[in-house]
mmCIF file of C-alpha atoms in Angstrom:
data_model
loop_
_atom_site.group_PDB
_atom_site.id
_atom_site.type_symbol
_atom_site.label_atom_id
_atom_site.label_comp_id
_atom_site.label_asym_id
_atom_site.label_seq_id
_atom_site.Cartn_x
_atom_site.Cartn_y
_atom_site.Cartn_z
ATOM 1 C CA UNK A 55 9.230 3.386 -1.370
ATOM 2 C CA UNK A 56 6.146 4.088 0.726
ATOM 3 C CA UNK A 57 2.948 2.324 -0.099
ATOM 4 C CA UNK A 58 0.656 4.359 -2.310
ATOM 5 C CA UNK A 59 -2.581 4.111 -4.245
ATOM 6 C CA UNK A 60 -2.332 3.979 -8.047
ATOM 7 C CA UNK A 61 -5.382 4.716 -10.096
ATOM 8 C CA UNK A 62 -6.884 5.347 -13.480
ATOM 9 C CA UNK A 63 -9.453 8.144 -13.666
ATOM 10 C CA UNK A 64 -12.893 7.225 -14.970
ATOM 11 C CA UNK A 65 -15.060 10.291 -15.612
ATOM 12 C CA UNK A 66 -18.316 9.182 -14.008
ATOM 13 C CA UNK A 67 -20.190 10.588 -11.054
ATOM 14 C CA UNK A 68 -20.145 8.382 -7.949
ATOM 15 C CA UNK A 69 -21.674 8.256 -4.527
ATOM 16 C CA UNK A 70 -20.345 6.434 -1.481
ATOM 17 C CA UNK A 71 -20.406 6.517 2.279
ATOM 18 C CA UNK A 72 -17.098 5.465 3.845
ATOM 19 C CA UNK A 73 -14.374 8.113 3.949
ATOM 20 C CA UNK A 74 -10.645 7.367 3.848
ATOM 21 C CA UNK A 75 -7.704 9.754 3.807
ATOM 22 C CA UNK A 76 -5.039 9.231 1.169
ATOM 23 C CA UNK A 77 -3.123 12.320 2.310
ATOM 24 C CA UNK A 78 -3.490 15.202 4.754
ATOM 25 C CA UNK A 79 -5.509 17.335 2.364
ATOM 26 C CA UNK A 80 -7.309 14.738 0.255
ATOM 27 C CA UNK A 81 -10.582 13.107 1.290
ATOM 28 C CA UNK A 82 -11.664 10.097 -0.732
ATOM 29 C CA UNK A 83 -14.386 7.517 -0.349
ATOM 30 C CA UNK A 84 -14.353 3.738 -0.618
ATOM 31 C CA UNK A 85 -16.381 2.693 -3.641
ATOM 32 C CA UNK A 86 -17.601 -0.907 -3.882
ATOM 33 C CA UNK A 87 -17.498 -1.142 -7.669
ATOM 34 C CA UNK A 88 -17.745 -4.256 -9.805
ATOM 35 C CA UNK A 89 -15.757 -4.724 -13.003
ATOM 36 C CA UNK A 90 -16.585 -6.043 -16.472
ATOM 37 C CA UNK A 91 -13.732 -6.246 -18.975
ATOM 38 C CA UNK A 92 -14.539 -6.998 -22.630
ATOM 39 C CA UNK A 93 -17.874 -8.427 -21.620
ATOM 40 C CA UNK A 94 -16.496 -10.656 -18.840
ATOM 41 C CA UNK A 95 -16.977 -10.135 -15.109
ATOM 42 C CA UNK A 96 -13.688 -9.628 -13.240
ATOM 43 C CA UNK A 97 -13.604 -10.181 -9.500
ATOM 44 C CA UNK A 98 -11.393 -7.756 -7.665
ATOM 45 C CA UNK A 99 -9.477 -9.275 -4.745
ATOM 46 C CA UNK A 100 -9.516 -7.923 -1.216
ATOM 47 C CA UNK A 101 -5.956 -6.536 -1.590
ATOM 48 C CA UNK A 102 -7.277 -3.841 -3.951
ATOM 49 C CA UNK A 103 -9.393 -0.808 -3.133
ATOM 50 C CA UNK A 104 -11.490 1.412 -5.402
ATOM 51 C CA UNK A 105 -11.817 5.066 -4.373
ATOM 52 C CA UNK A 106 -14.092 7.945 -5.249
ATOM 53 C CA UNK A 107 -12.438 11.360 -5.244
ATOM 54 C CA UNK A 108 -14.139 14.437 -6.643
ATOM 55 C CA UNK A 109 -16.630 12.304 -8.533
ATOM 56 C CA UNK A 110 -13.990 10.178 -10.265
ATOM 57 C CA UNK A 111 -13.286 6.474 -9.748
ATOM 58 C CA UNK A 112 -9.660 5.675 -8.878
ATOM 59 C CA UNK A 113 -9.099 2.002 -9.584
ATOM 60 C CA UNK A 114 -6.006 -0.175 -9.005
ATOM 61 C CA UNK A 115 -3.921 0.144 -12.165
ATOM 62 C CA UNK A 116 -2.346 -3.298 -11.665
ATOM 63 C CA UNK A 117 -5.746 -4.942 -11.539
ATOM 64 C CA UNK A 118 -6.887 -3.124 -14.661
ATOM 65 C CA UNK A 119 -3.688 -3.748 -16.611
ATOM 66 C CA UNK A 120 -3.570 -7.453 -15.825
ATOM 67 C CA UNK A 121 -7.274 -7.826 -16.578
ATOM 68 C CA UNK A 122 -6.449 -6.524 -20.068
ATOM 69 C CA UNK A 123 -3.535 -8.965 -20.433
ATOM 70 C CA UNK A 124 -0.884 -6.281 -19.915
ATOM 71 C CA UNK A 125 2.169 -6.243 -17.657
ATOM 72 C CA UNK A 126 2.966 -3.517 -15.134
ATOM 73 C CA UNK A 127 5.871 -2.407 -12.981
ATOM 74 C CA UNK A 128 6.935 0.688 -11.097
ATOM 75 C CA UNK A 129 10.348 2.212 -11.833
ATOM 76 C CA UNK A 130 11.529 3.944 -8.681
ATOM 77 C CA UNK A 131 14.405 5.749 -10.351
ATOM 78 C CA UNK A 132 12.168 7.790 -12.645
ATOM 79 C CA UNK A 133 8.897 7.515 -10.697
ATOM 80 C CA UNK A 134 7.271 5.983 -13.771
ATOM 81 C CA UNK A 135 4.522 3.375 -13.865
ATOM 82 C CA UNK A 136 5.329 1.136 -16.858
ATOM 83 C CA UNK A 137 2.548 -0.731 -18.649
ATOM 84 C CA UNK A 138 3.489 -3.037 -21.501
ATOM 85 C CA UNK A 139 2.087 -5.691 -23.776
ATOM 86 C CA UNK A 140 3.516 -9.181 -23.386
ATOM 87 C CA UNK A 141 6.247 -9.552 -26.037
ATOM 88 C CA UNK A 142 5.664 -12.067 -28.845
ATOM 89 C CA UNK A 143 8.083 -13.886 -31.160
ATOM 90 C CA UNK A 144 10.967 -13.334 -28.743
ATOM 91 C CA UNK A 145 13.616 -15.650 -27.295
ATOM 92 C CA UNK A 146 13.355 -17.380 -23.943
ATOM 93 C CA UNK A 147 15.470 -14.812 -22.137
ATOM 94 C CA UNK A 148 13.387 -11.824 -23.252
ATOM 95 C CA UNK A 149 10.183 -13.675 -22.375
ATOM 96 C CA UNK A 150 11.310 -14.706 -18.865
ATOM 97 C CA UNK A 151 12.785 -11.263 -18.114
ATOM 98 C CA UNK A 152 9.454 -9.674 -19.038
ATOM 99 C CA UNK A 153 7.465 -12.117 -16.885
ATOM 100 C CA UNK A 154 9.672 -11.425 -13.859
ATOM 101 C CA UNK A 155 9.599 -7.659 -14.301
ATOM 102 C CA UNK A 156 5.955 -7.211 -15.270
ATOM 103 C CA UNK A 157 3.999 -10.106 -13.804
ATOM 104 C CA UNK A 158 5.636 -11.135 -10.523
ATOM 105 C CA UNK A 159 5.330 -8.910 -7.501
ATOM 106 C CA UNK A 160 5.661 -9.199 -3.732
ATOM 107 C CA UNK A 161 3.124 -11.455 -2.085
ATOM 108 C CA UNK A 162 2.321 -13.873 -4.912
ATOM 109 C CA UNK A 163 2.575 -17.568 -4.085
ATOM 110 C CA UNK A 164 4.563 -20.526 -5.366
ATOM 111 C CA UNK A 165 1.848 -21.835 -7.675
ATOM 112 C CA UNK A 166 1.610 -18.461 -9.381
ATOM 113 C CA UNK A 167 5.369 -18.324 -9.982
ATOM 114 C CA UNK A 168 5.480 -21.899 -11.284
ATOM 115 C CA UNK A 169 2.593 -21.093 -13.617
ATOM 116 C CA UNK A 170 4.748 -18.368 -15.187
ATOM 117 C CA UNK A 171 8.274 -19.712 -14.986
ATOM 118 C CA UNK A 172 7.859 -23.470 -14.529
ATOM 119 C CA UNK A 173 9.832 -25.562 -12.061
ATOM 120 C CA UNK A 174 12.968 -23.947 -10.577
ATOM 121 C CA UNK A 175 16.414 -25.181 -11.606
ATOM 122 C CA UNK A 176 17.509 -25.408 -7.982
ATOM 123 C CA UNK A 177 15.573 -24.784 -4.762
ATOM 124 C CA UNK A 178 16.166 -24.600 -1.047
ATOM 125 C CA UNK A 179 13.441 -24.915 1.552
ATOM 126 C CA UNK A 180 13.525 -22.684 4.589
ATOM 127 C CA UNK A 181 14.968 -23.909 7.861
ATOM 128 C CA UNK A 182 16.066 -22.294 11.127
ATOM 129 C CA UNK A 183 19.078 -20.555 9.551
ATOM 130 C CA UNK A 184 18.355 -20.078 5.836
ATOM 131 C CA UNK A 185 15.554 -18.544 3.865
ATOM 132 C CA UNK A 186 13.737 -20.503 1.174
ATOM 133 C CA UNK A 187 15.114 -19.663 -2.265
ATOM 134 C CA UNK A 188 14.369 -20.737 -5.834
ATOM 135 C CA UNK A 189 16.875 -20.280 -8.656
ATOM 136 C CA UNK A 190 16.007 -20.261 -12.334
ATOM 137 C CA UNK A 191 18.789 -20.772 -14.883
ATOM 138 C CA UNK A 192 17.625 -19.381 -18.214
ATOM 139 C CA UNK A 193 19.090 -20.747 -21.511
ATOM 140 C CA UNK A 194 22.078 -22.556 -19.978
ATOM 141 C CA UNK A 195 24.593 -24.368 -22.149
ATOM 142 C CA UNK A 196 24.505 -28.156 -22.178
ATOM 143 C CA UNK A 197 25.911 -29.619 -18.963
ATOM 144 C CA UNK A 198 25.761 -26.282 -17.118
ATOM 145 C CA UNK A 199 26.155 -26.747 -13.372
ATOM 146 C CA UNK A 200 26.178 -24.183 -10.599
ATOM 147 C CA UNK A 201 25.278 -25.094 -7.012
ATOM 148 C CA UNK A 202 25.426 -21.781 -5.125
ATOM 149 C CA UNK A 203 22.081 -20.469 -3.892
ATOM 150 C CA UNK A 204 23.549 -17.389 -2.258
ATOM 151 C CA UNK A 205 25.024 -15.500 -5.209
ATOM 152 C CA UNK A 206 24.625 -15.049 -8.944
ATOM 153 C CA UNK A 207 26.948 -16.889 -11.344
ATOM 154 C CA UNK A 208 28.656 -13.775 -12.728
ATOM 155 C CA UNK A 209 31.350 -15.757 -14.494
ATOM 156 C CA UNK A 210 28.754 -17.944 -16.183
ATOM 157 C CA UNK A 211 26.903 -14.866 -17.455
ATOM 158 C CA UNK A 212 30.095 -13.197 -18.674
ATOM 159 C CA UNK A 213 31.241 -16.341 -20.553
ATOM 160 C CA UNK A 214 27.798 -17.053 -22.021
ATOM 161 C CA UNK A 215 27.294 -20.329 -20.144
ATOM 162 C CA UNK A 216 23.929 -18.936 -19.101
ATOM 163 C CA UNK A 217 21.867 -16.037 -20.460
ATOM 164 C CA UNK A 218 19.923 -15.102 -17.317
ATOM 165 C CA UNK A 219 19.616 -16.135 -13.686
ATOM 166 C CA UNK A 220 16.743 -15.448 -11.300
ATOM 167 C CA UNK A 221 16.767 -15.793 -7.530
ATOM 168 C CA UNK A 222 13.354 -15.734 -5.831
ATOM 169 C CA UNK A 223 13.398 -15.380 -2.042
ATOM 170 C CA UNK A 224 10.364 -16.645 -0.137
ATOM 171 C CA UNK A 225 8.835 -15.478 3.115
ATOM 172 C CA UNK A 226 7.926 -17.956 5.886
ATOM 173 C CA UNK A 227 4.327 -17.727 4.616
ATOM 174 C CA UNK A 228 5.355 -18.961 1.155
ATOM 175 C CA UNK A 229 5.011 -15.614 -0.613
ATOM 176 C CA UNK A 230 7.505 -13.842 -2.868
ATOM 177 C CA UNK A 231 9.580 -11.558 -0.671
ATOM 178 C CA UNK A 232 12.276 -10.308 -3.017
ATOM 179 C CA UNK A 233 13.782 -11.112 -6.420
ATOM 180 C CA UNK A 234 17.192 -10.796 -8.006
ATOM 181 C CA UNK A 235 17.254 -10.889 -11.813
ATOM 182 C CA UNK A 236 20.524 -10.823 -13.796
ATOM 183 C CA UNK A 237 20.645 -11.190 -17.561
ATOM 184 C CA UNK A 238 22.999 -10.656 -20.484
ATOM 185 C CA UNK A 239 21.953 -8.088 -23.072
ATOM 186 C CA UNK A 240 24.423 -7.413 -25.861
ATOM 187 C CA UNK A 241 27.756 -6.893 -24.063
ATOM 188 C CA UNK A 242 26.173 -5.769 -20.782
ATOM 189 C CA UNK A 243 24.927 -7.629 -17.709
ATOM 190 C CA UNK A 244 21.688 -5.986 -16.541
ATOM 191 C CA UNK A 245 20.641 -6.268 -12.894
ATOM 192 C CA UNK A 246 17.130 -5.843 -11.559
ATOM 193 C CA UNK A 247 16.093 -6.108 -7.898
ATOM 194 C CA UNK A 248 12.618 -6.294 -6.409
ATOM 195 C CA UNK A 249 12.865 -5.456 -2.721
ATOM 196 C CA UNK A 250 10.645 -6.414 0.208
ATOM 197 C CA UNK A 251 8.832 -3.065 0.167
ATOM 198 C CA UNK A 252 7.914 -3.374 -3.520
ATOM 199 C CA UNK A 253 10.509 -0.934 -4.781
ATOM 200 C CA UNK A 254 12.769 -1.854 -7.711
ATOM 201 C CA UNK A 255 16.291 -1.035 -8.864
ATOM 202 C CA UNK A 256 17.790 -1.414 -12.342
ATOM 203 C CA UNK A 257 21.516 -1.174 -13.011
ATOM 204 C CA UNK A 258 24.325 -2.282 -15.297
ATOM 205 C CA UNK A 259 26.899 -4.581 -13.707
ATOM 206 C CA UNK A 260 30.463 -3.376 -14.299
#
């Protein structure tokens, strides 16, 4: 998936000075807007850009969604941007699956991940031959043990020894590089990948 600009259209007239080109036939302008959400100032980080195109403000949809307490993800298969409220009154598996899919993206750091998921069940630091990896075992049975940091415990998922397993791969800079998420839903094992380029894949394991 190529990098792209996502935006919500705000119907207000704008003026700006710096031109950027989002495509061969579209001329847009950088717009140094500030944000206030529900009466509170929200600082926009340098990774986001606000554009003015044809008098409309195009703002980063992830920034807006998360400022409103919503989760967001992009489904490559259907080219759909999914925005969803955080689920309430749900079990641990549903909660953690939602957090991984809607709140964790490439480039976030270790403190951010720990703030959402807590301490990993098993972790490996990076060295000359292996990439740093964290594994989260979600809702394991008492005494559950699995040492492999290179592959998912398919047998454990099938037998119900564990309800979900998450592998987070880290870059040398300590940022999320990719994620593998496997979880049991009814009789199926659902697989979700977040790749280095930000694209995602969902599938059923058979």
